Tab-separated table of C-alpha atoms (C1' of nucleotides) in Angstrom:
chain	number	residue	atom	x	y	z
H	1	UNK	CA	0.000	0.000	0.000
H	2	UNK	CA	0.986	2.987	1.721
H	3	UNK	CA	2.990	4.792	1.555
H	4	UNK	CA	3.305	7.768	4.483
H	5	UNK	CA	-0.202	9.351	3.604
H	6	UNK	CA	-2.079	6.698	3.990
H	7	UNK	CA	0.032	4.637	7.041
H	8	UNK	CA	-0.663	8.359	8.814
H	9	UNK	CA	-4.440	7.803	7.683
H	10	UNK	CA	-4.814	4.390	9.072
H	11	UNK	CA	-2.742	5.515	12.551
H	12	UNK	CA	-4.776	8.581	12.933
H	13	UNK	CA	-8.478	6.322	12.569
H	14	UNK	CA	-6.322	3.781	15.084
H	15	UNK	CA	-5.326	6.012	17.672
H	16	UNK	CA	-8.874	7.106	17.732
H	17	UNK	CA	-10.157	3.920	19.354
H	18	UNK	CA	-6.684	2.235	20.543
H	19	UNK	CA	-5.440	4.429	22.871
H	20	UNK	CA	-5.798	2.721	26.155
H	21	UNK	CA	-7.436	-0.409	24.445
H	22	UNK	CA	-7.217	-3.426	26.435
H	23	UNK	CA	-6.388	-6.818	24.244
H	24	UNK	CA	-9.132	-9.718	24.937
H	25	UNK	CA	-8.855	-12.266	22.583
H	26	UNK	CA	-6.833	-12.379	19.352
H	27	UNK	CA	-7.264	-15.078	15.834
H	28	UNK	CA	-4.760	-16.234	14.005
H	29	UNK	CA	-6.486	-17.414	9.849
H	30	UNK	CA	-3.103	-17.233	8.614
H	31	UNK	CA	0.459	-17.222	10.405
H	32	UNK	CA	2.422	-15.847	7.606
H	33	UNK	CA	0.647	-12.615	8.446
H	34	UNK	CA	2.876	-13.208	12.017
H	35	UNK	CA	6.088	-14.245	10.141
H	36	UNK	CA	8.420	-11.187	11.138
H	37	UNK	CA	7.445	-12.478	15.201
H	38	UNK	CA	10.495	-14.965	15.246
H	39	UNK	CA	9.273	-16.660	18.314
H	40	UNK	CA	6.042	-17.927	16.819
H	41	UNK	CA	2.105	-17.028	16.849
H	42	UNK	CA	1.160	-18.707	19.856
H	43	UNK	CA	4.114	-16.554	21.473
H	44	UNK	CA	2.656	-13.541	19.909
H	45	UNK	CA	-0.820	-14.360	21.398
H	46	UNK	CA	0.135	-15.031	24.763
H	47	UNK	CA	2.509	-11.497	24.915
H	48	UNK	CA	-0.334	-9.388	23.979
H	49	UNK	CA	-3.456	-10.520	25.505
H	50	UNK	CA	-4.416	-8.386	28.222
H	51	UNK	CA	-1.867	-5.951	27.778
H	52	UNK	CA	-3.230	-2.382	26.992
H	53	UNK	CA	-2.007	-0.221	23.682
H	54	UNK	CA	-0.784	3.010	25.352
H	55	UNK	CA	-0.494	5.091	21.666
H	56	UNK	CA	-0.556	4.313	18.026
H	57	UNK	CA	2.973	5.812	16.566
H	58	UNK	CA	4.468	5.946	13.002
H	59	UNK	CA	7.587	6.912	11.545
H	60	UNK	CA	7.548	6.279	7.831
H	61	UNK	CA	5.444	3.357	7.032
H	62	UNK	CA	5.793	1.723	10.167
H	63	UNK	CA	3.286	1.805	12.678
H	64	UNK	CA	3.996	0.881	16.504
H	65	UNK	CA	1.172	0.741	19.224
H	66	UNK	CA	3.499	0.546	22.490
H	67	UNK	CA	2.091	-1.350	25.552
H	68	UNK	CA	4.955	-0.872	28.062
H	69	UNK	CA	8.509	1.125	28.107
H	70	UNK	CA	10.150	-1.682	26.427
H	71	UNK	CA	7.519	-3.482	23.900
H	72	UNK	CA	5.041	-2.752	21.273
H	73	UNK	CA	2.946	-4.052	18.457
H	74	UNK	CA	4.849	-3.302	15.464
H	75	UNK	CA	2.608	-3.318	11.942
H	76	UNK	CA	3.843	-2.591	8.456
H	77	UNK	CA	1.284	-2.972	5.616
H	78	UNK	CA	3.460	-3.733	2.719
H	79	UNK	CA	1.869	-3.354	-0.504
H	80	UNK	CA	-1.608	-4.527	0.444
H	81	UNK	CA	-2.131	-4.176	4.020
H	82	UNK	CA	-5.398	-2.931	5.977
H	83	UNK	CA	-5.667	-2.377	9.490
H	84	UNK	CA	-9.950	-1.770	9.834
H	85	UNK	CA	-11.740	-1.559	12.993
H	86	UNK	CA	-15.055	-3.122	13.216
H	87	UNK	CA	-17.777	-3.411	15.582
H	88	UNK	CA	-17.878	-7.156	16.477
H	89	UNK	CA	-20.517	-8.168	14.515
H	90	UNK	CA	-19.698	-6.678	11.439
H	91	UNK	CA	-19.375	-8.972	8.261
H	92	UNK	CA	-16.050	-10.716	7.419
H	93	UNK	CA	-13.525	-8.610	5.344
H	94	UNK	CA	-11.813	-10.961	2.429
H	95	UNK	CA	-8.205	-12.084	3.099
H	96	UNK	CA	-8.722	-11.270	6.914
H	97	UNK	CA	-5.115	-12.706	8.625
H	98	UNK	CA	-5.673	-11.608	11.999
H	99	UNK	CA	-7.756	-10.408	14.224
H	100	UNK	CA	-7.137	-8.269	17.676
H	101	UNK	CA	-10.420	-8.126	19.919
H	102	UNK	CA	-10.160	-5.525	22.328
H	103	UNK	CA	-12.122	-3.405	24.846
H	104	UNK	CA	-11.293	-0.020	24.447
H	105	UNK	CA	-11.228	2.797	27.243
H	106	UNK	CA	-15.255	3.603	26.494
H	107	UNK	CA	-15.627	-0.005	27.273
H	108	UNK	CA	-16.800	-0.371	23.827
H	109	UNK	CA	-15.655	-3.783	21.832
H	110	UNK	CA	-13.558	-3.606	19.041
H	111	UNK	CA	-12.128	-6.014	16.277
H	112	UNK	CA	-8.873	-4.719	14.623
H	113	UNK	CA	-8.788	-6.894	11.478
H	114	UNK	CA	-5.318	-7.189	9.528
H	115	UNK	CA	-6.261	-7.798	5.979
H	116	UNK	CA	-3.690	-8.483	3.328
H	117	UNK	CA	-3.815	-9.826	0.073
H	118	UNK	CA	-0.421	-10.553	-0.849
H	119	UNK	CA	0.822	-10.915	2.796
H	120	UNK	CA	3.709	-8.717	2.711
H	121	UNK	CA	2.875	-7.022	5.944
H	122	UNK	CA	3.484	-8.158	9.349
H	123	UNK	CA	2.401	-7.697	12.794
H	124	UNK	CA	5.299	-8.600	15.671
H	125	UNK	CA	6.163	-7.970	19.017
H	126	UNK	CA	9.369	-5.780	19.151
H	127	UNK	CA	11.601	-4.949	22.091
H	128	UNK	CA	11.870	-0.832	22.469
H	129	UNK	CA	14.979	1.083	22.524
H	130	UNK	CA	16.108	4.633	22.652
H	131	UNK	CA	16.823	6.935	19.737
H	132	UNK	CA	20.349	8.066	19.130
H	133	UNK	CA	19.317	11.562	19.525
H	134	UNK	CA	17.212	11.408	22.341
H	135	UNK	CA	13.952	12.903	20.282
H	136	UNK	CA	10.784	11.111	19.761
H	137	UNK	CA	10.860	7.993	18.090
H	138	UNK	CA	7.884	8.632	15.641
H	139	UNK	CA	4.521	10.630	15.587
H	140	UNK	CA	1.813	9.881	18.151
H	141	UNK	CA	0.069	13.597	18.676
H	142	UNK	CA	-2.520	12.080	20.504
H	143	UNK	CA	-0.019	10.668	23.145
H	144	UNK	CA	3.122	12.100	25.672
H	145	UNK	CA	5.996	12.318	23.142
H	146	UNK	CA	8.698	9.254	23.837
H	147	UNK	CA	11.839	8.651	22.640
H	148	UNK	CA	11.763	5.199	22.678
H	149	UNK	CA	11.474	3.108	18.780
H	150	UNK	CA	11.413	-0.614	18.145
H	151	UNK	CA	14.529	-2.211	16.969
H	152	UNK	CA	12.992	-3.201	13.709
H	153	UNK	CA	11.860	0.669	12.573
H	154	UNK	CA	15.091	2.046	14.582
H	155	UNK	CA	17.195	2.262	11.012
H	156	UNK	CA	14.575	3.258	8.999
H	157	UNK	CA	15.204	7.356	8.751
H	158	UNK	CA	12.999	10.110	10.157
H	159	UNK	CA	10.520	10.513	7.581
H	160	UNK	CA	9.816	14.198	5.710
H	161	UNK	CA	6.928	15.006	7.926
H	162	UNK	CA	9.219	14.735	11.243
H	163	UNK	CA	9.767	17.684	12.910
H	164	UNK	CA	13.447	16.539	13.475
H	165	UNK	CA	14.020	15.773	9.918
H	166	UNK	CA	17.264	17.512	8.955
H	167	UNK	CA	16.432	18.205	4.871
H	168	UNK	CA	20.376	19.720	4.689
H	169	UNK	CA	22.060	16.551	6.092
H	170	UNK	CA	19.836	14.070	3.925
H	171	UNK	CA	20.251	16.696	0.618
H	172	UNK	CA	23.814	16.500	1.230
H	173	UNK	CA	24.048	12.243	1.272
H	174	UNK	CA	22.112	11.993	-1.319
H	175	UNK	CA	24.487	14.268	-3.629
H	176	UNK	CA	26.823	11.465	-3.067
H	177	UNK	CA	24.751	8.693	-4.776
H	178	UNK	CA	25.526	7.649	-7.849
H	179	UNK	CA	21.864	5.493	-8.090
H	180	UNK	CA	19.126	7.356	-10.726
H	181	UNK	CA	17.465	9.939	-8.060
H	182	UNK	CA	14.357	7.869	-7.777
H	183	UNK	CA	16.400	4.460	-6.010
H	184	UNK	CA	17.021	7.186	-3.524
H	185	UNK	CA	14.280	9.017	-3.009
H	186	UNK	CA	12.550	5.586	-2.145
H	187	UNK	CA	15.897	4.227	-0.385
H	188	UNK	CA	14.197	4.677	3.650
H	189	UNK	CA	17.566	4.626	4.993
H	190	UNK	CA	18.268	8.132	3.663
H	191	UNK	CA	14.446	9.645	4.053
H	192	UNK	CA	11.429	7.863	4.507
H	193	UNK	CA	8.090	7.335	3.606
H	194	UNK	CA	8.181	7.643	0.184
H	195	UNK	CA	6.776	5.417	-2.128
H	196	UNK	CA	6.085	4.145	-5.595
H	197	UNK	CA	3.286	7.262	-6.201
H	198	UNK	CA	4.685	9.543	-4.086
H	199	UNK	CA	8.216	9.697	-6.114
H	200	UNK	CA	6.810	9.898	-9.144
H	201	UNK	CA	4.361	12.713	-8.053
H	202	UNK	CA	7.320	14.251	-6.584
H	203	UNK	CA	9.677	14.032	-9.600
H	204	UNK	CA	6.932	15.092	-11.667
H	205	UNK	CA	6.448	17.992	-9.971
H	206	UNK	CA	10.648	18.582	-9.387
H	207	UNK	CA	10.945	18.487	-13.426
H	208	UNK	CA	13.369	15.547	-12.814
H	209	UNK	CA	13.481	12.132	-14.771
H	210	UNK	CA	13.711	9.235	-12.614
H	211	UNK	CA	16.988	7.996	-13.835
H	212	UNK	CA	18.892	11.263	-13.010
H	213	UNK	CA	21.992	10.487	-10.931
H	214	UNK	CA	21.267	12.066	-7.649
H	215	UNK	CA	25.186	13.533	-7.879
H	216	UNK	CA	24.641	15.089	-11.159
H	217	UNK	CA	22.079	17.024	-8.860
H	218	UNK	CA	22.615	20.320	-7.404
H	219	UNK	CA	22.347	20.226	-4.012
H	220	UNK	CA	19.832	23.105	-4.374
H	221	UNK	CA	17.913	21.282	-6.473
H	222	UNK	CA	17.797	18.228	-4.348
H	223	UNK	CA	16.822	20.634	-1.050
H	224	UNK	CA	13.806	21.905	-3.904
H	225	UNK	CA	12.956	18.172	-4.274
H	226	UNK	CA	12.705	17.544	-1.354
H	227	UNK	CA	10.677	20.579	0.358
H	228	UNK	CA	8.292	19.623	-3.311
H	229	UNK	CA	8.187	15.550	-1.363
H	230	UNK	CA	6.834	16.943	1.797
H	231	UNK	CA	4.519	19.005	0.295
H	232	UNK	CA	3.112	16.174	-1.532
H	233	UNK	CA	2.583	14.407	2.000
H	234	UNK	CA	1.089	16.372	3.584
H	235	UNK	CA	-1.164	17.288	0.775
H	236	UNK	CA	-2.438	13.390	0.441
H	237	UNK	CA	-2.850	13.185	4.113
H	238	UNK	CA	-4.687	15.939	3.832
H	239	UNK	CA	-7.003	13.986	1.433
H	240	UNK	CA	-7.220	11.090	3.653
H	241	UNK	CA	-4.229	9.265	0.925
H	242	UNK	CA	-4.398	7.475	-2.342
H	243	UNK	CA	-7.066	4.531	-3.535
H	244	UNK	CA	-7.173	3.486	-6.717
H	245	UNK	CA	-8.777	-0.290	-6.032
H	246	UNK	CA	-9.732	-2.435	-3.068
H	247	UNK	CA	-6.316	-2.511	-1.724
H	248	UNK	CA	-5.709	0.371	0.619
H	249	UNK	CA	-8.642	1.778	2.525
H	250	UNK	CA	-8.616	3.585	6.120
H	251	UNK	CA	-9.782	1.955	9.186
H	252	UNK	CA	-13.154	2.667	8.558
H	253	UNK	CA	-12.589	1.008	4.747
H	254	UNK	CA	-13.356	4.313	3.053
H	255	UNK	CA	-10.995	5.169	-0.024
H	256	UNK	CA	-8.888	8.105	0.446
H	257	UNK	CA	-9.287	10.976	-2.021
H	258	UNK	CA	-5.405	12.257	-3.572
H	259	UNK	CA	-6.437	10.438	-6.599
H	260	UNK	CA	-7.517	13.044	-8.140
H	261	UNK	CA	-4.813	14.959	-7.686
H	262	UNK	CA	-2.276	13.394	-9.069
H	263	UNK	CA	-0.395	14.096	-12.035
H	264	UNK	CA	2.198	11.751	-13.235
H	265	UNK	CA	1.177	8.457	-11.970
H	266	UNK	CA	-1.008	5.921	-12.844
H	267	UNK	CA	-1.722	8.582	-15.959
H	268	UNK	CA	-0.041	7.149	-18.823
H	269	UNK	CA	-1.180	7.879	-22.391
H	270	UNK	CA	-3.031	11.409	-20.467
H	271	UNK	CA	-1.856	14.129	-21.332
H	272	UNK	CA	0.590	16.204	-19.153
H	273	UNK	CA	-1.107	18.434	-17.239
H	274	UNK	CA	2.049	21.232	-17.549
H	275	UNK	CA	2.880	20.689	-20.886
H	276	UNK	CA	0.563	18.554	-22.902
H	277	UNK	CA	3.211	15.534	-23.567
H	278	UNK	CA	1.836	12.531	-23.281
H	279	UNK	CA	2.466	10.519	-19.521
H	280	UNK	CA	4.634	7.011	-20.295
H	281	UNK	CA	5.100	4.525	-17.652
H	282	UNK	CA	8.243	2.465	-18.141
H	283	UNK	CA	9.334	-0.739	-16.618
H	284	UNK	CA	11.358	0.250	-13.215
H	285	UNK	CA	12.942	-1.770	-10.682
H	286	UNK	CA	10.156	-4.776	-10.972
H	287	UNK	CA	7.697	-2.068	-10.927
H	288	UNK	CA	7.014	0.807	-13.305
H	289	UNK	CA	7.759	4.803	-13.487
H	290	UNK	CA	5.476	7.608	-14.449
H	291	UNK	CA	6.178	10.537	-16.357
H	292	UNK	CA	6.529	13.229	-18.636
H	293	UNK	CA	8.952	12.821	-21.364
H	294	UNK	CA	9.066	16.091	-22.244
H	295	UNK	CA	9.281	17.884	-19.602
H	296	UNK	CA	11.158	15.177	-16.949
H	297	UNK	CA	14.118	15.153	-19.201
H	298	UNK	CA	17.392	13.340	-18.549
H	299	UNK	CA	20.546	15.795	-18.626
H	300	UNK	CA	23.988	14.103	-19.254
E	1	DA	C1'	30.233	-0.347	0.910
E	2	DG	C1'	27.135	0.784	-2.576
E	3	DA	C1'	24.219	-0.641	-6.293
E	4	DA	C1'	21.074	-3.646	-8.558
E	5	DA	C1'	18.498	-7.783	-8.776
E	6	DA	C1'	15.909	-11.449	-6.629
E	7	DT	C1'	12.495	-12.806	-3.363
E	8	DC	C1'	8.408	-13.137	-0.453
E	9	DC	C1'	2.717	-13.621	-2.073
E	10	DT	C1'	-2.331	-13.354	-4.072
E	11	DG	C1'	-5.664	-11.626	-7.203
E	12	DC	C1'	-7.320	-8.977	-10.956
E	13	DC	C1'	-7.365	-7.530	-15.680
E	14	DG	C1'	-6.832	-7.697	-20.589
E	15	DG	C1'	-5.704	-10.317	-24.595
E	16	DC	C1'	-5.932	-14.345	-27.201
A	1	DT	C1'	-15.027	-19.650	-21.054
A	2	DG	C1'	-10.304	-20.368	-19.829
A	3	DC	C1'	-5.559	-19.804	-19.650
A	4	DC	C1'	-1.394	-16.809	-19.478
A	5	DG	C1'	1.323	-12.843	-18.924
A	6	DG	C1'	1.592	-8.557	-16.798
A	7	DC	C1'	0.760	-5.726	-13.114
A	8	DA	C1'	0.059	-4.009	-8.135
A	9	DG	C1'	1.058	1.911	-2.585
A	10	DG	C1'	7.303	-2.553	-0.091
A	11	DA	C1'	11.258	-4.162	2.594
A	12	DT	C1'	14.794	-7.411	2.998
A	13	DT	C1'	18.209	-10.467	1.403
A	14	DT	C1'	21.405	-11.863	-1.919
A	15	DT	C1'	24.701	-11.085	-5.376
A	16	DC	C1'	27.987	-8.542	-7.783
DNA sequence: AGAAAATCCTGCCGGC
DNA sequence: TGCCGGCAGGATTTTC
């Protein structure tokens, strides 16, 4: 799925409910869906029932709901992931892999329902630790500020939408890539939550063609691209994210509304909406790139 | 170490 | 109608 726009979606419509959820009862329909817990489902059931989520926290496209100082539920939705939260009795979602019943702090009962086609995603139990710099580990508004991260999400790289993002530092390492600017944009080591859309949206709107070295890039221009990215977040979570088919929906499994706003992809043979080129998508990395030929030029 | 390719999966869609 | 190739919002591991 989701990329940051709609993992912020889906952690905004959990937080909602989760915060101070108590776990009562959880399914297992398919353990794959549990393969990232390396000591097993039945381990993974036993840790979290009864334990209550104290925040629902996201850097990138991770998602963390922590239930002491030193653990949490740690969710990532891959490429078709859902997180929904339905009233018990509500009818079965297709491709359902687990299921969290909880009681949350209304007393109301809950069912969060991991749905995922392709099974990509995960839900484990991590250990916490502290951040190298002492600042929160991710964004939970709706909960005290901590600096503590799981180990899994601890070397993925504050994401554009963090306050402590440093834009100069990350401008400046990625001048010193070689890769086409794209492999970088969506490398989440450097930056992250960027995706597939979200980069091509972004280069799109940066006048840049996807196969551009990042160091034949000023480092003005990157610092442009990048302040471009974030706007472009923000924007789609503004809009609730991006649907195009069944496969990402929020919690409530509404479709998110930045289709319509975007330029580059998913629009090939349109025309572009800057110059009147005609969109291509060509085959990229196993996947495919969006853009305008005529104005998202390569420069040697 | 950095870069690129391979891998984990299921389902839908269009073409023949 | 049915089969096959192509395609899908990602991260990690392997290979070079």
């Amino acid at each position: 799925m989701p990329e940051l726009p709609e993992v912020e979606t889906v952690r905004a419509g959990l937080a909602a409910k989760l915060v101070g959820a108590r776990v009562i009862k959880i399914d297992i329909a398919d353990p794959r869906s549990l393969k990232r817990h390396l000591l097993g489902p039945r381990h993974f059931v036993d840790e979290l029932i009864g334990q209550t989520f104290e925040a629902v926290v996201r850097r990138g496209k991770f998602l963390w709901l922590p239930f002491s100082d030193s653990r949490a539920m740690v969710g990532h939705l891959g490429m078709s992931g859902q997180l929904l939260l339905r009233t018990p009795n509500y009818p079965e979602d297709r491709q359902t892999r687990v299921v969290i019943h909880a009681e949350t702090a209304q007393g109301e009962l809950v069912e969060v329902r991991f749905v995922d086609q392709r099974i990509f995603g995960s839900l484990a139990i991590e250990d916490l630790v502290e951040t190298v710099d002492n600042q929160p580990g991710g964004f939970s508004p709706e909960a005290p500020a901590s600096n503590l991260i799981p180990v899994v999400v601890a070397h993925i790289s504050r994401d554009l939408l963090d306050p402590d993002f440093d834009p100069k530092t990350v401008a400046s390492k990625m001048s010193k890539r070689a890769s086409g600017i794209k492999r970088v944009l969506l490398d989440q080591k450097l930056l992250s939550g960027i995706g597939n859309i979200y980069a091509d949206e972004s280069l799109w709107l940066a006048k840049l063609h996807y196969d551009q070295p990042a160091n034949t890039i000023r480092v003005s221009k990157l610092l442009e691209l990048i302040e471009i990215a974030k706007q472009v977040l923000e924007r789609a979570v503004l809009q609730g994210g991006t649907s195009f088919d069944e496969q990402y929906k929020n919690v409530n499994g509404d479709s998110g509304y930045f289709s319509q706003s975007l330029n580059a992809y998913g629009q090939a043979g349109k025309a572009c909406p800057r110059c009147g080129g005609q969109i291509e998508r060509k085959a990229w990395a196993n996947r495919g790139s969006h853009f305008c030929p005529r104005c998202q030029r390569l420069k040697t």
